[in-house]
Coordinates of C-alpha atoms and ligand atoms in Angstrom, one line a residue:
M10 CA 19.5 -35.3 -18.6
N11 CA 18.2 -38.6 -20.2
I12 CA 14.8 -38.4 -21.9
Q13 CA 12.8 -41.3 -22.6
N14 CA 9.4 -40.5 -22.0
V15 CA 7.3 -37.6 -23.4
V16 CA 4.2 -36.6 -22.3
V17 CA 2.0 -34.5 -24.7
F18 CA -1.2 -32.8 -22.7
G19 CA -3.6 -32.0 -25.8
A20 CA -4.4 -34.1 -29.0
G21 CA -5.8 -31.5 -31.1
T22 CA -4.6 -29.9 -34.2
M23 CA -0.6 -29.6 -32.7
G24 CA -0.4 -32.4 -30.3
H25 CA -0.9 -35.2 -32.1
G26 CA 1.4 -34.1 -34.4
I27 CA 4.5 -33.6 -32.0
A28 CA 3.3 -36.8 -30.5
E29 CA 4.2 -38.4 -33.5
I30 CA 7.1 -36.8 -34.4
S31 CA 8.4 -37.4 -31.0
A32 CA 7.2 -41.3 -31.2
L33 CA 9.2 -41.7 -34.4
A34 CA 12.5 -40.6 -32.8
N35 CA 12.3 -43.6 -30.4
Y36 CA 10.7 -41.4 -27.5
D37 CA 7.6 -43.5 -25.0
V38 CA 5.1 -41.0 -25.7
T39 CA 2.3 -40.5 -23.8
I40 CA -1.1 -38.3 -25.2
V41 CA -3.1 -36.5 -22.4
D42 CA -6.8 -35.0 -23.2
V43 CA -9.8 -33.7 -21.7
D44 CA -12.0 -35.5 -24.3
E45 CA -12.2 -38.9 -25.4
D46 CA -13.3 -38.4 -29.0
V47 CA -10.4 -35.7 -29.8
I48 CA -7.7 -38.5 -28.6
K49 CA -9.5 -41.3 -31.2
K50 CA -9.5 -38.3 -33.9
A51 CA -5.8 -38.2 -32.7
L52 CA -4.9 -41.9 -32.9
Q53 CA -6.5 -42.2 -36.2
K54 CA -4.3 -39.1 -38.1
I55 CA -1.5 -40.6 -36.5
E56 CA -2.0 -44.4 -38.1
W57 CA -2.6 -43.1 -41.3
S58 CA 0.6 -40.5 -41.1
L59 CA 2.6 -43.2 -40.2
K60 CA 1.3 -45.9 -42.7
K61 CA 2.1 -43.3 -45.2
L62 CA 5.8 -42.9 -44.0
E63 CA 5.7 -46.8 -44.2
S64 CA 4.1 -47.2 -47.9
K65 CA 7.0 -44.5 -48.8
G66 CA 9.7 -46.6 -47.0
K67 CA 10.6 -44.0 -44.8
I68 CA 9.7 -46.2 -41.8
G69 CA 9.7 -49.9 -41.0
D70 CA 6.5 -51.2 -39.4
Y71 CA 4.0 -49.2 -38.4
K72 CA 3.1 -50.6 -35.9
D73 CA 6.3 -50.2 -33.4
V74 CA 5.5 -46.4 -34.0
L75 CA 2.9 -46.3 -33.1
S76 CA 2.9 -49.3 -30.1
K77 CA 5.4 -46.2 -28.7
I78 CA 2.2 -43.8 -28.3
N79 CA -0.2 -44.2 -25.1
T80 CA -3.1 -42.1 -24.8
T81 CA -5.2 -41.2 -21.5
T82 CA -7.7 -38.5 -20.0
D83 CA -6.0 -39.0 -16.9
V84 CA -3.5 -36.2 -15.8
N85 CA -1.7 -38.5 -13.4
A86 CA 0.1 -39.9 -16.3
A87 CA 2.7 -37.3 -16.1
K88 CA 4.3 -38.5 -13.0
D89 CA 6.9 -40.6 -15.1
A90 CA 7.8 -38.3 -17.4
D91 CA 11.2 -36.7 -18.2
Y92 CA 9.8 -33.8 -20.6
V93 CA 6.1 -32.7 -20.8
I94 CA 4.8 -30.6 -23.6
E95 CA 1.9 -29.0 -23.2
A96 CA -0.3 -27.8 -26.4
I97 CA -3.8 -27.5 -24.7
V98 CA -6.2 -24.7 -25.6
E99 CA -4.4 -21.3 -26.0
K100 CA -6.7 -20.0 -22.0
F101 CA -4.0 -18.2 -19.9
E102 CA -5.7 -19.8 -16.6
I103 CA -6.3 -23.2 -18.5
K104 CA -3.0 -23.5 -18.8
S105 CA -1.7 -22.2 -15.9
E106 CA -4.0 -24.4 -13.9
L107 CA -2.6 -27.6 -15.5
F108 CA 0.8 -26.6 -15.2
R109 CA -0.3 -26.2 -10.9
K110 CA -1.3 -29.3 -11.0
L111 CA 1.3 -31.0 -12.6
D112 CA 4.1 -29.6 -10.5
K113 CA 2.6 -31.7 -7.8
I114 CA 2.4 -35.0 -10.0
A115 CA 5.5 -34.4 -12.5
K116 CA 8.9 -35.6 -11.2
P117 CA 11.2 -32.6 -9.5
E118 CA 13.4 -32.8 -12.4
C119 CA 11.2 -33.3 -15.3
I120 CA 11.1 -30.4 -17.8
F121 CA 7.7 -28.3 -18.8
A122 CA 7.6 -27.2 -22.5
T123 CA 4.7 -25.0 -23.7
N124 CA 3.9 -24.8 -27.2
T125 CA 1.8 -21.7 -26.7
S126 CA 1.5 -18.5 -29.6
T127 CA 1.0 -15.5 -27.5
L128 CA 1.0 -15.9 -23.6
P129 CA 4.2 -15.1 -21.8
I130 CA 5.9 -18.3 -20.4
S131 CA 7.9 -16.8 -17.6
E132 CA 4.2 -16.0 -16.5
L133 CA 2.9 -19.7 -17.2
A134 CA 6.0 -20.6 -15.1
K135 CA 5.1 -19.0 -12.2
A136 CA 2.3 -21.6 -11.5
T137 CA 4.7 -23.8 -10.9
N138 CA 7.9 -24.3 -8.3
R139 CA 10.3 -24.9 -11.1
E140 CA 10.8 -22.0 -13.3
D141 CA 14.2 -23.3 -14.0
R142 CA 12.9 -25.9 -15.6
F143 CA 10.0 -24.0 -17.2
I144 CA 10.8 -23.1 -21.8
G145 CA 8.6 -22.2 -24.3
L146 CA 9.2 -24.9 -27.5
H147 CA 7.3 -23.1 -29.9
F148 CA 6.1 -25.9 -32.8
F149 CA 5.0 -24.8 -36.4
N150 CA 1.8 -26.0 -38.0
P151 CA 1.8 -28.9 -38.7
P152 CA 5.0 -30.3 -36.9
T153 CA 4.9 -33.3 -38.3
L154 CA 6.7 -31.6 -41.8
M155 CA 7.7 -27.6 -40.7
P156 CA 11.4 -28.4 -39.9
L157 CA 11.4 -25.6 -37.3
V158 CA 10.9 -24.8 -33.8
E159 CA 11.7 -21.5 -31.7
I160 CA 12.9 -22.4 -28.0
I161 CA 11.8 -19.1 -25.9
K162 CA 13.3 -18.2 -22.2
G163 CA 11.4 -17.5 -19.7
V164 CA 13.2 -14.8 -17.3
K165 CA 14.3 -17.8 -15.1
T166 CA 14.9 -20.7 -17.1
S167 CA 18.3 -22.3 -16.7
D168 CA 21.0 -23.3 -19.4
E169 CA 20.1 -26.5 -18.6
T170 CA 17.2 -26.4 -19.7
L171 CA 17.8 -24.8 -22.6
E172 CA 20.6 -27.1 -23.6
V173 CA 18.5 -29.9 -22.9
T174 CA 15.5 -28.7 -24.9
K175 CA 17.9 -27.4 -28.1
S176 CA 19.0 -31.3 -28.0
F177 CA 15.2 -32.7 -27.9
A178 CA 14.5 -30.9 -30.5
K179 CA 17.6 -31.9 -32.7
S180 CA 16.6 -35.1 -31.7
I181 CA 13.0 -35.1 -33.1
G182 CA 14.4 -33.7 -36.2
K183 CA 13.7 -29.9 -36.0
D184 CA 15.9 -27.1 -36.2
F185 CA 15.7 -24.4 -33.8
V186 CA 16.0 -20.7 -33.0
V187 CA 16.4 -19.2 -29.8
V188 CA 14.3 -16.8 -28.6
K189 CA 17.0 -15.2 -25.6
K190 CA 13.4 -13.2 -24.3
D191 CA 9.8 -13.8 -24.0
V192 CA 8.8 -11.1 -26.1
P193 CA 5.0 -11.2 -28.0
G194 CA 4.7 -13.2 -30.4
F195 CA 8.5 -14.3 -30.4
L196 CA 10.2 -13.9 -33.2
V197 CA 8.7 -15.5 -36.5
N198 CA 5.1 -14.0 -35.7
R199 CA 6.4 -10.3 -34.5
I200 CA 8.1 -10.3 -38.3
N201 CA 4.6 -11.9 -39.8
L202 CA 2.3 -9.4 -38.2
R203 CA 4.5 -6.6 -39.4
V204 CA 4.3 -7.6 -43.1
F205 CA 0.8 -8.6 -42.9
I206 CA -0.2 -5.3 -41.1
E207 CA 1.5 -3.9 -44.1
A208 CA -0.1 -5.9 -46.3
T209 CA -3.5 -4.7 -45.3
R210 CA -2.5 -1.1 -45.0
L211 CA -1.7 -1.2 -48.5
V212 CA -4.9 -2.3 -49.7
E213 CA -6.3 0.3 -47.4
D214 CA -4.3 2.7 -49.7
G215 CA -5.8 1.4 -52.8
F216 CA -3.7 -1.2 -53.9
D217 CA -5.6 -4.5 -54.0
I218 CA -5.0 -7.7 -52.7
E219 CA -3.3 -9.2 -56.1
E220 CA -1.1 -6.2 -56.1
V221 CA 0.4 -7.3 -52.5
D222 CA 0.4 -11.0 -53.3
A223 CA 2.3 -10.4 -56.9
T224 CA 4.9 -8.1 -55.4
A225 CA 5.6 -10.8 -52.4
K226 CA 5.2 -14.0 -54.6
Y227 CA 7.5 -12.4 -57.8
R228 CA 9.2 -9.6 -56.7
L229 CA 10.1 -11.0 -53.2
G230 CA 10.9 -14.8 -54.3
M231 CA 7.9 -15.9 -51.1
P232 CA 6.4 -19.4 -51.6
M233 CA 2.8 -17.5 -51.0
G234 CA 1.4 -14.2 -51.4
I235 CA 1.0 -12.8 -47.9
F236 CA -3.4 -12.9 -48.5
E237 CA -2.6 -16.4 -49.6
V238 CA -0.9 -16.7 -45.7
I239 CA -3.2 -15.0 -43.9
D240 CA -5.9 -17.2 -45.4
F241 CA -4.2 -20.1 -44.5
S242 CA -3.2 -19.3 -41.2
G243 CA -7.1 -18.1 -40.6
I244 CA -7.9 -14.6 -39.8
D245 CA -9.4 -15.4 -36.9
V246 CA -5.8 -16.7 -35.1
V247 CA -4.0 -14.0 -36.6
Y248 CA -6.8 -11.5 -35.0
Y249 CA -6.9 -12.9 -31.7
A250 CA -3.1 -13.5 -31.8
S251 CA -3.1 -9.7 -32.8
K252 CA -5.1 -8.8 -29.7
V253 CA -3.0 -10.5 -27.2
M254 CA 0.5 -9.7 -28.9
K255 CA -1.1 -6.1 -28.7
A256 CA -2.0 -6.5 -24.7
R257 CA 1.1 -7.5 -23.8
G258 CA 2.7 -4.2 -25.1
F259 CA 3.7 -5.0 -29.1
N260 CA 3.1 -1.6 -30.5
F261 CA 1.2 -1.5 -33.9
V262 CA -2.2 0.3 -34.9
E263 CA -4.8 -2.4 -35.8
S264 CA -5.5 -3.5 -39.8
K265 CA -9.0 -2.3 -40.2
L266 CA -9.3 -4.9 -42.7
I267 CA -8.6 -7.7 -40.4
E268 CA -11.0 -6.8 -38.3
E269 CA -13.6 -6.4 -40.7
K270 CA -13.2 -10.1 -42.2
F271 CA -12.9 -11.4 -38.9
K272 CA -16.7 -9.6 -38.1
A273 CA -17.9 -11.0 -41.2
K274 CA -16.5 -14.6 -39.9
E275 CA -14.6 -15.1 -43.1
F276 CA -12.5 -16.6 -41.4
G277 CA -9.4 -17.8 -44.6
M278 CA -8.8 -21.1 -46.2
K279 CA -10.8 -23.2 -43.9
V280 CA -14.2 -21.6 -44.7
G281 CA -13.7 -21.1 -47.7
K282 CA -13.8 -17.8 -47.7
G283 CA -11.4 -14.6 -46.7
F284 CA -9.3 -12.3 -48.6
Y285 CA -9.8 -14.7 -51.4
D286 CA -12.8 -17.0 -52.3
Y287 CA -11.6 -20.8 -52.6
P288 CA -14.5 -23.0 -54.4
K289 CA -15.3 -25.0 -50.7
A290 CA -13.4 -25.3 -47.4
G291 CA -9.8 -26.8 -47.5
Y292 CA -6.6 -25.9 -48.9
F293 CA -6.1 -24.4 -52.3
R294 CA -3.7 -22.1 -53.6
V295 CA -5.3 -18.9 -55.6
K296 CA -3.4 -17.5 -59.1
V297 CA -1.9 -14.8 -58.6
R298 CA -1.1 -12.6 -61.7
R299 CA 2.6 -11.8 -62.4
D300 CA 1.7 -8.4 -64.4
K301 CA 0.1 -7.2 -61.0
A302 CA 3.6 -7.2 -59.0
Y303 CA 5.3 -3.8 -60.4
R304 CA 3.3 -1.1 -58.5
I305 CA 3.7 -1.5 -55.2
S306 CA 7.4 -1.3 -54.0
P307 CA 9.2 -3.9 -52.2
V308 CA 11.0 -2.3 -49.8
K309 CA 7.9 -0.2 -48.6
L310 CA 6.2 -4.0 -48.0
M311 CA 8.9 -5.3 -46.4
A312 CA 10.3 -2.3 -44.4
P313 CA 8.1 -2.7 -41.3
A314 CA 9.0 -6.4 -40.9
I315 CA 13.2 -5.0 -41.4
N316 CA 12.6 -2.4 -38.7
E317 CA 10.9 -5.5 -36.6
A318 CA 14.3 -7.6 -36.9
A319 CA 16.2 -4.8 -36.4
W320 CA 14.5 -4.1 -32.4
L321 CA 14.7 -8.1 -31.8
I322 CA 18.8 -7.5 -32.6
R323 CA 19.5 -4.6 -30.7
N324 CA 17.1 -5.9 -27.6
D325 CA 19.6 -9.3 -27.7
V326 CA 15.9 -10.8 -28.1
A327 CA 17.5 -13.1 -31.3
S328 CA 20.4 -13.3 -33.1
K329 CA 20.8 -12.1 -37.1
E330 CA 21.3 -15.4 -38.2
D331 CA 18.7 -17.0 -36.0
I332 CA 16.5 -14.3 -37.9
E333 CA 17.7 -15.7 -41.1
K334 CA 16.9 -19.1 -40.1
A335 CA 13.3 -18.4 -38.7
M336 CA 12.0 -16.8 -42.1
K337 CA 13.3 -19.2 -43.9
L338 CA 12.4 -22.4 -42.5
G339 CA 9.3 -21.2 -40.9
M340 CA 7.7 -18.8 -43.7
N341 CA 9.7 -20.7 -46.7
Y342 CA 11.4 -17.2 -47.7
S343 CA 14.0 -17.8 -50.3
I344 CA 16.6 -15.7 -48.8
G345 CA 16.3 -14.3 -44.8
L346 CA 14.8 -11.2 -44.3
L347 CA 18.0 -9.5 -43.4
E348 CA 20.0 -10.0 -46.9
M349 CA 16.5 -8.8 -48.1
A350 CA 17.7 -5.7 -46.4
D351 CA 21.4 -5.5 -47.5
N352 CA 19.7 -6.2 -51.0
F353 CA 17.3 -3.3 -50.5
G354 CA 19.5 -1.1 -48.8
I355 CA 19.2 0.0 -45.3
D356 CA 19.3 4.2 -45.9
R357 CA 16.0 2.9 -48.6
V358 CA 14.4 1.0 -46.3
V359 CA 14.5 4.0 -43.4
N360 CA 13.3 6.2 -46.0
A361 CA 10.4 4.0 -46.4
L362 CA 9.6 4.2 -43.1
N363 CA 10.0 8.0 -42.6
E364 CA 7.7 8.2 -45.6
K365 CA 5.2 6.2 -43.7
A366 CA 5.5 7.8 -40.6
K367 CA 5.1 11.1 -41.7
E368 CA 1.8 9.8 -44.2
K369 CA 0.2 8.3 -41.3
G370 CA 1.7 9.5 -38.4
F371 CA 2.0 6.4 -36.6
D372 CA 4.6 5.6 -33.9
E373 CA 5.5 2.0 -35.1
Y374 CA 7.1 3.5 -38.4
K375 CA 9.7 5.1 -36.5
P376 CA 13.2 3.6 -37.7
D377 CA 14.6 1.8 -35.5
E378 CA 18.0 3.0 -33.7
L379 CA 20.1 0.3 -35.2
L380 CA 19.1 1.1 -38.6
L381 CA 19.6 5.0 -37.9
K382 CA 23.5 4.0 -36.8
M383 CA 23.9 1.7 -40.0
V384 CA 23.3 3.9 -42.0
E385 CA 25.6 6.5 -40.1
E386 CA 28.3 4.0 -40.6
N387 CA 27.4 3.4 -44.3
K388 CA 26.3 -0.1 -43.7
L389 CA 24.0 0.5 -46.1
G390 CA 23.7 -3.2 -47.0
K391 CA 25.1 -5.0 -50.5
K392 CA 26.2 -1.8 -52.2
S393 CA 28.6 -0.6 -49.5
G394 CA 29.6 -4.1 -48.7
E395 CA 28.2 -4.2 -45.0
G396 CA 25.4 -4.2 -44.1
F397 CA 23.3 -6.6 -41.9
F398 CA 26.1 -9.3 -43.0
K399 CA 29.2 -8.4 -44.6
W400 CA 29.4 -9.3 -48.3
K401 CA 31.9 -10.1 -50.7
F402 CA 30.5 -7.8 -53.7
K403 CA 30.3 -4.4 -53.6
K404 CA 26.9 -3.3 -55.7
Q405 CA 27.7 0.1 -57.7
C406 CA 24.7 2.2 -59.4
F407 CA 24.5 4.1 -62.7
G408 CA 21.6 6.3 -61.9
Y409 CA 18.8 4.2 -61.6
I410 CA 21.0 0.9 -62.8
S411 CA 22.6 -1.2 -60.3
Y412 CA 25.5 -3.8 -61.0
E413 CA 26.2 -6.2 -58.9
K414 CA 29.4 -9.6 -59.2
R415 CA 28.1 -12.0 -57.1
D416 CA 31.6 -14.4 -57.7
K417 CA 31.1 -15.0 -61.7
T418 CA 27.8 -13.6 -62.3
A419 CA 26.8 -9.9 -63.0
W420 CA 23.1 -8.7 -62.2
I421 CA 22.0 -5.7 -63.8
V422 CA 18.7 -4.4 -62.1
M423 CA 17.1 -1.6 -62.8
E424 CA 15.3 0.1 -59.7
R425 CA 13.1 2.5 -60.7
E426 CA 10.2 1.4 -59.8
E427 CA 8.6 4.8 -59.1
K428 CA 8.2 4.9 -62.7
L429 CA 7.6 1.5 -63.3
N430 CA 11.5 1.1 -64.7
A431 CA 10.4 2.8 -68.1
L432 CA 13.1 3.2 -70.5
D433 CA 13.7 6.5 -70.8
R434 CA 17.7 8.1 -71.9
E435 CA 18.6 8.0 -68.5
M436 CA 17.6 4.2 -68.0
W437 CA 19.0 3.3 -71.4
D438 CA 22.4 5.4 -70.6
G439 CA 22.8 3.7 -67.1
L440 CA 22.3 0.8 -68.6
H441 CA 24.9 0.9 -71.4
K442 CA 27.4 2.0 -68.9
A443 CA 26.5 -1.1 -66.6
L444 CA 26.8 -3.9 -69.5
N445 CA 29.8 -2.1 -70.8
K446 CA 30.9 -3.3 -67.1
A447 CA 29.8 -6.4 -67.7
E448 CA 31.8 -6.9 -70.7
K449 CA 34.9 -5.9 -69.0
D450 CA 35.0 -7.5 -65.8
E451 CA 37.1 -10.7 -67.2
D452 CA 35.7 -13.3 -65.1
V453 CA 32.1 -12.6 -65.3
S454 CA 31.0 -15.9 -67.1
Y455 CA 27.3 -15.4 -66.9
R456 CA 25.1 -12.4 -67.4
Y457 CA 21.4 -11.6 -66.4
H458 CA 19.6 -8.7 -67.9
W459 CA 16.6 -7.6 -66.9
Ligands
LIG20 P1 -6.5 -27.6 -30.4 O1 -8.3 -27.0 -30.4 O2 -6.3 -28.5 -31.3 O3 -6.5 -28.5 -29.3 C1 -6.1 -28.3 -28.2 C2 -6.6 -29.5 -27.3 O4 -6.4 -29.5 -25.8 C3 -8.2 -30.1 -27.9 O5 -8.2 -31.4 -27.8 C4 -8.5 -30.0 -25.7 O6 -9.4 -31.1 -25.7 C5 -7.8 -30.2 -25.0 N1 -7.1 -29.8 -23.5 C6 -8.4 -28.3 -23.5 N2 -8.3 -28.5 -21.9 C7 -7.2 -29.8 -21.3 C8 -6.6 -30.1 -20.7 N3 -6.8 -29.5 -19.0 N4 -5.6 -31.1 -20.5 C9 -5.1 -31.5 -21.5 N5 -5.9 -31.7 -22.9 C10 -6.6 -30.1 -22.8 O7 -5.7 -26.7 -30.4 P2 -4.3 -26.2 -31.2 O8 -4.2 -25.4 -32.4 O9 -3.5 -27.6 -31.2 O10 -3.4 -25.3 -30.2 C11 -2.8 -26.1 -29.1 C12 -1.3 -24.7 -28.8 O11 -0.5 -24.6 -29.5 C13 -2.0 -22.9 -28.2 O12 -1.7 -22.7 -27.0 C14 -1.6 -22.6 -29.3 O13 -1.5 -21.7 -29.5 C15 -0.3 -23.5 -29.7 N6 0.3 -23.4 -31.4 C16 -0.7 -23.9 -32.5 C17 -0.4 -23.5 -33.6 C18 -1.4 -23.9 -34.7 O14 -1.4 -23.6 -35.7 N7 -3.0 -24.4 -34.6 C19 0.6 -23.5 -34.5 C20 1.3 -23.2 -33.0 C21 1.2 -23.0 -31.7

């Protein structure tokens, strides 16, 4: 199917960015919004962004790109569309109403894609007589910069619609992951919510916000702390998304901390106050102290997210490769979540979940069958040579000291977090053995000790 005319509904935060990247990919683009003012502002933002690209030499004359974009408040603009992307308000009734109208206006072969974050794709599709040509195309904010989209199959989405959407995503410069079943929160938001909730629970249990964020940044290699991410996303956004996901069956006990912040209207960076205080409303980075990173176990922080990933794999919602890609490209993780799990050891992940289940009594901590099966089969991660993935090297342990050889590098890691890696006799003994091993491993050419 040849796409030339792309019609974007909604000129707000997401819509104008989607329109811009579509025009940059040489499509004829029409933006439709009910609000003239929003359209005006959207065009100004697109022009500003295109001028910036021109000044950096990334595009030729910005006016050529801008001329590919038309705007209107008239829904009939969809009549020539080959591909419709809906990015209007996140309300089921309003979206359904629009799709009902569009179904009558648009050509029969036109594909409808929705950018919804939380609503069921298959239910929205029912407003039309083209459920096979209806799909989820979930961008990340800002669409101009974020390299990933989630493509979500509804129950009746055809393979052809999926293939056309994959090509469309590629053509606008996006990498994609396929969410094979329309589950609440799709892939990234399901995993994120598990991380967010665990982060708030650790705080409810007595750790401080900075300790959680320092653990994420300095021990898990994340570019931002978890609370920084929540403040950046908007506490109201996380609150509403979690409510909708819960209503649709996502199993979790709500976070008291998020509820409190929401009620106090401390929505995060955009209002100047959230989990952190900011000098004023806008985008700011907080300083997170490194010495705060050592009281929280990274395994405990991430175990619920890994459990969620296992659920997604076992239920054939997403592939392992797509889970890794999604968290790296969508959330800027420095390594994939499943590789993280393989580093921790699947047995330790299961233990962390069991401990938490016992402590809290929440069903959501029940280890997924897949994780239990992996432990049973000794697929424990890097230390046994196979976990979610097969690894070329094995991990060897000398007491609490682990030794890994990755290509020509020996990694010697102290792994007794609960005792803050205090250097007692047992630890020295393990270190001594590990260092000796590194000396003997002839092809080890670089050595890191810490
Ligand atoms: P927004 O509030 O900035 O923009 C929505 C726009 O839709 C408004 O300009 C409004 O005037 C317009 N609108 C409302 N009814 C309309 C109709 N019937 N026809 C045409 N335009 C109409 O919202 P935002 O943040 O851009 O979100 C849009 C969609 O994208 C939502 O479904 C949201 O869940 C989803 N999304 C949002 C992300 C974000 O970070 N903001 C990220 C990923 C998805």
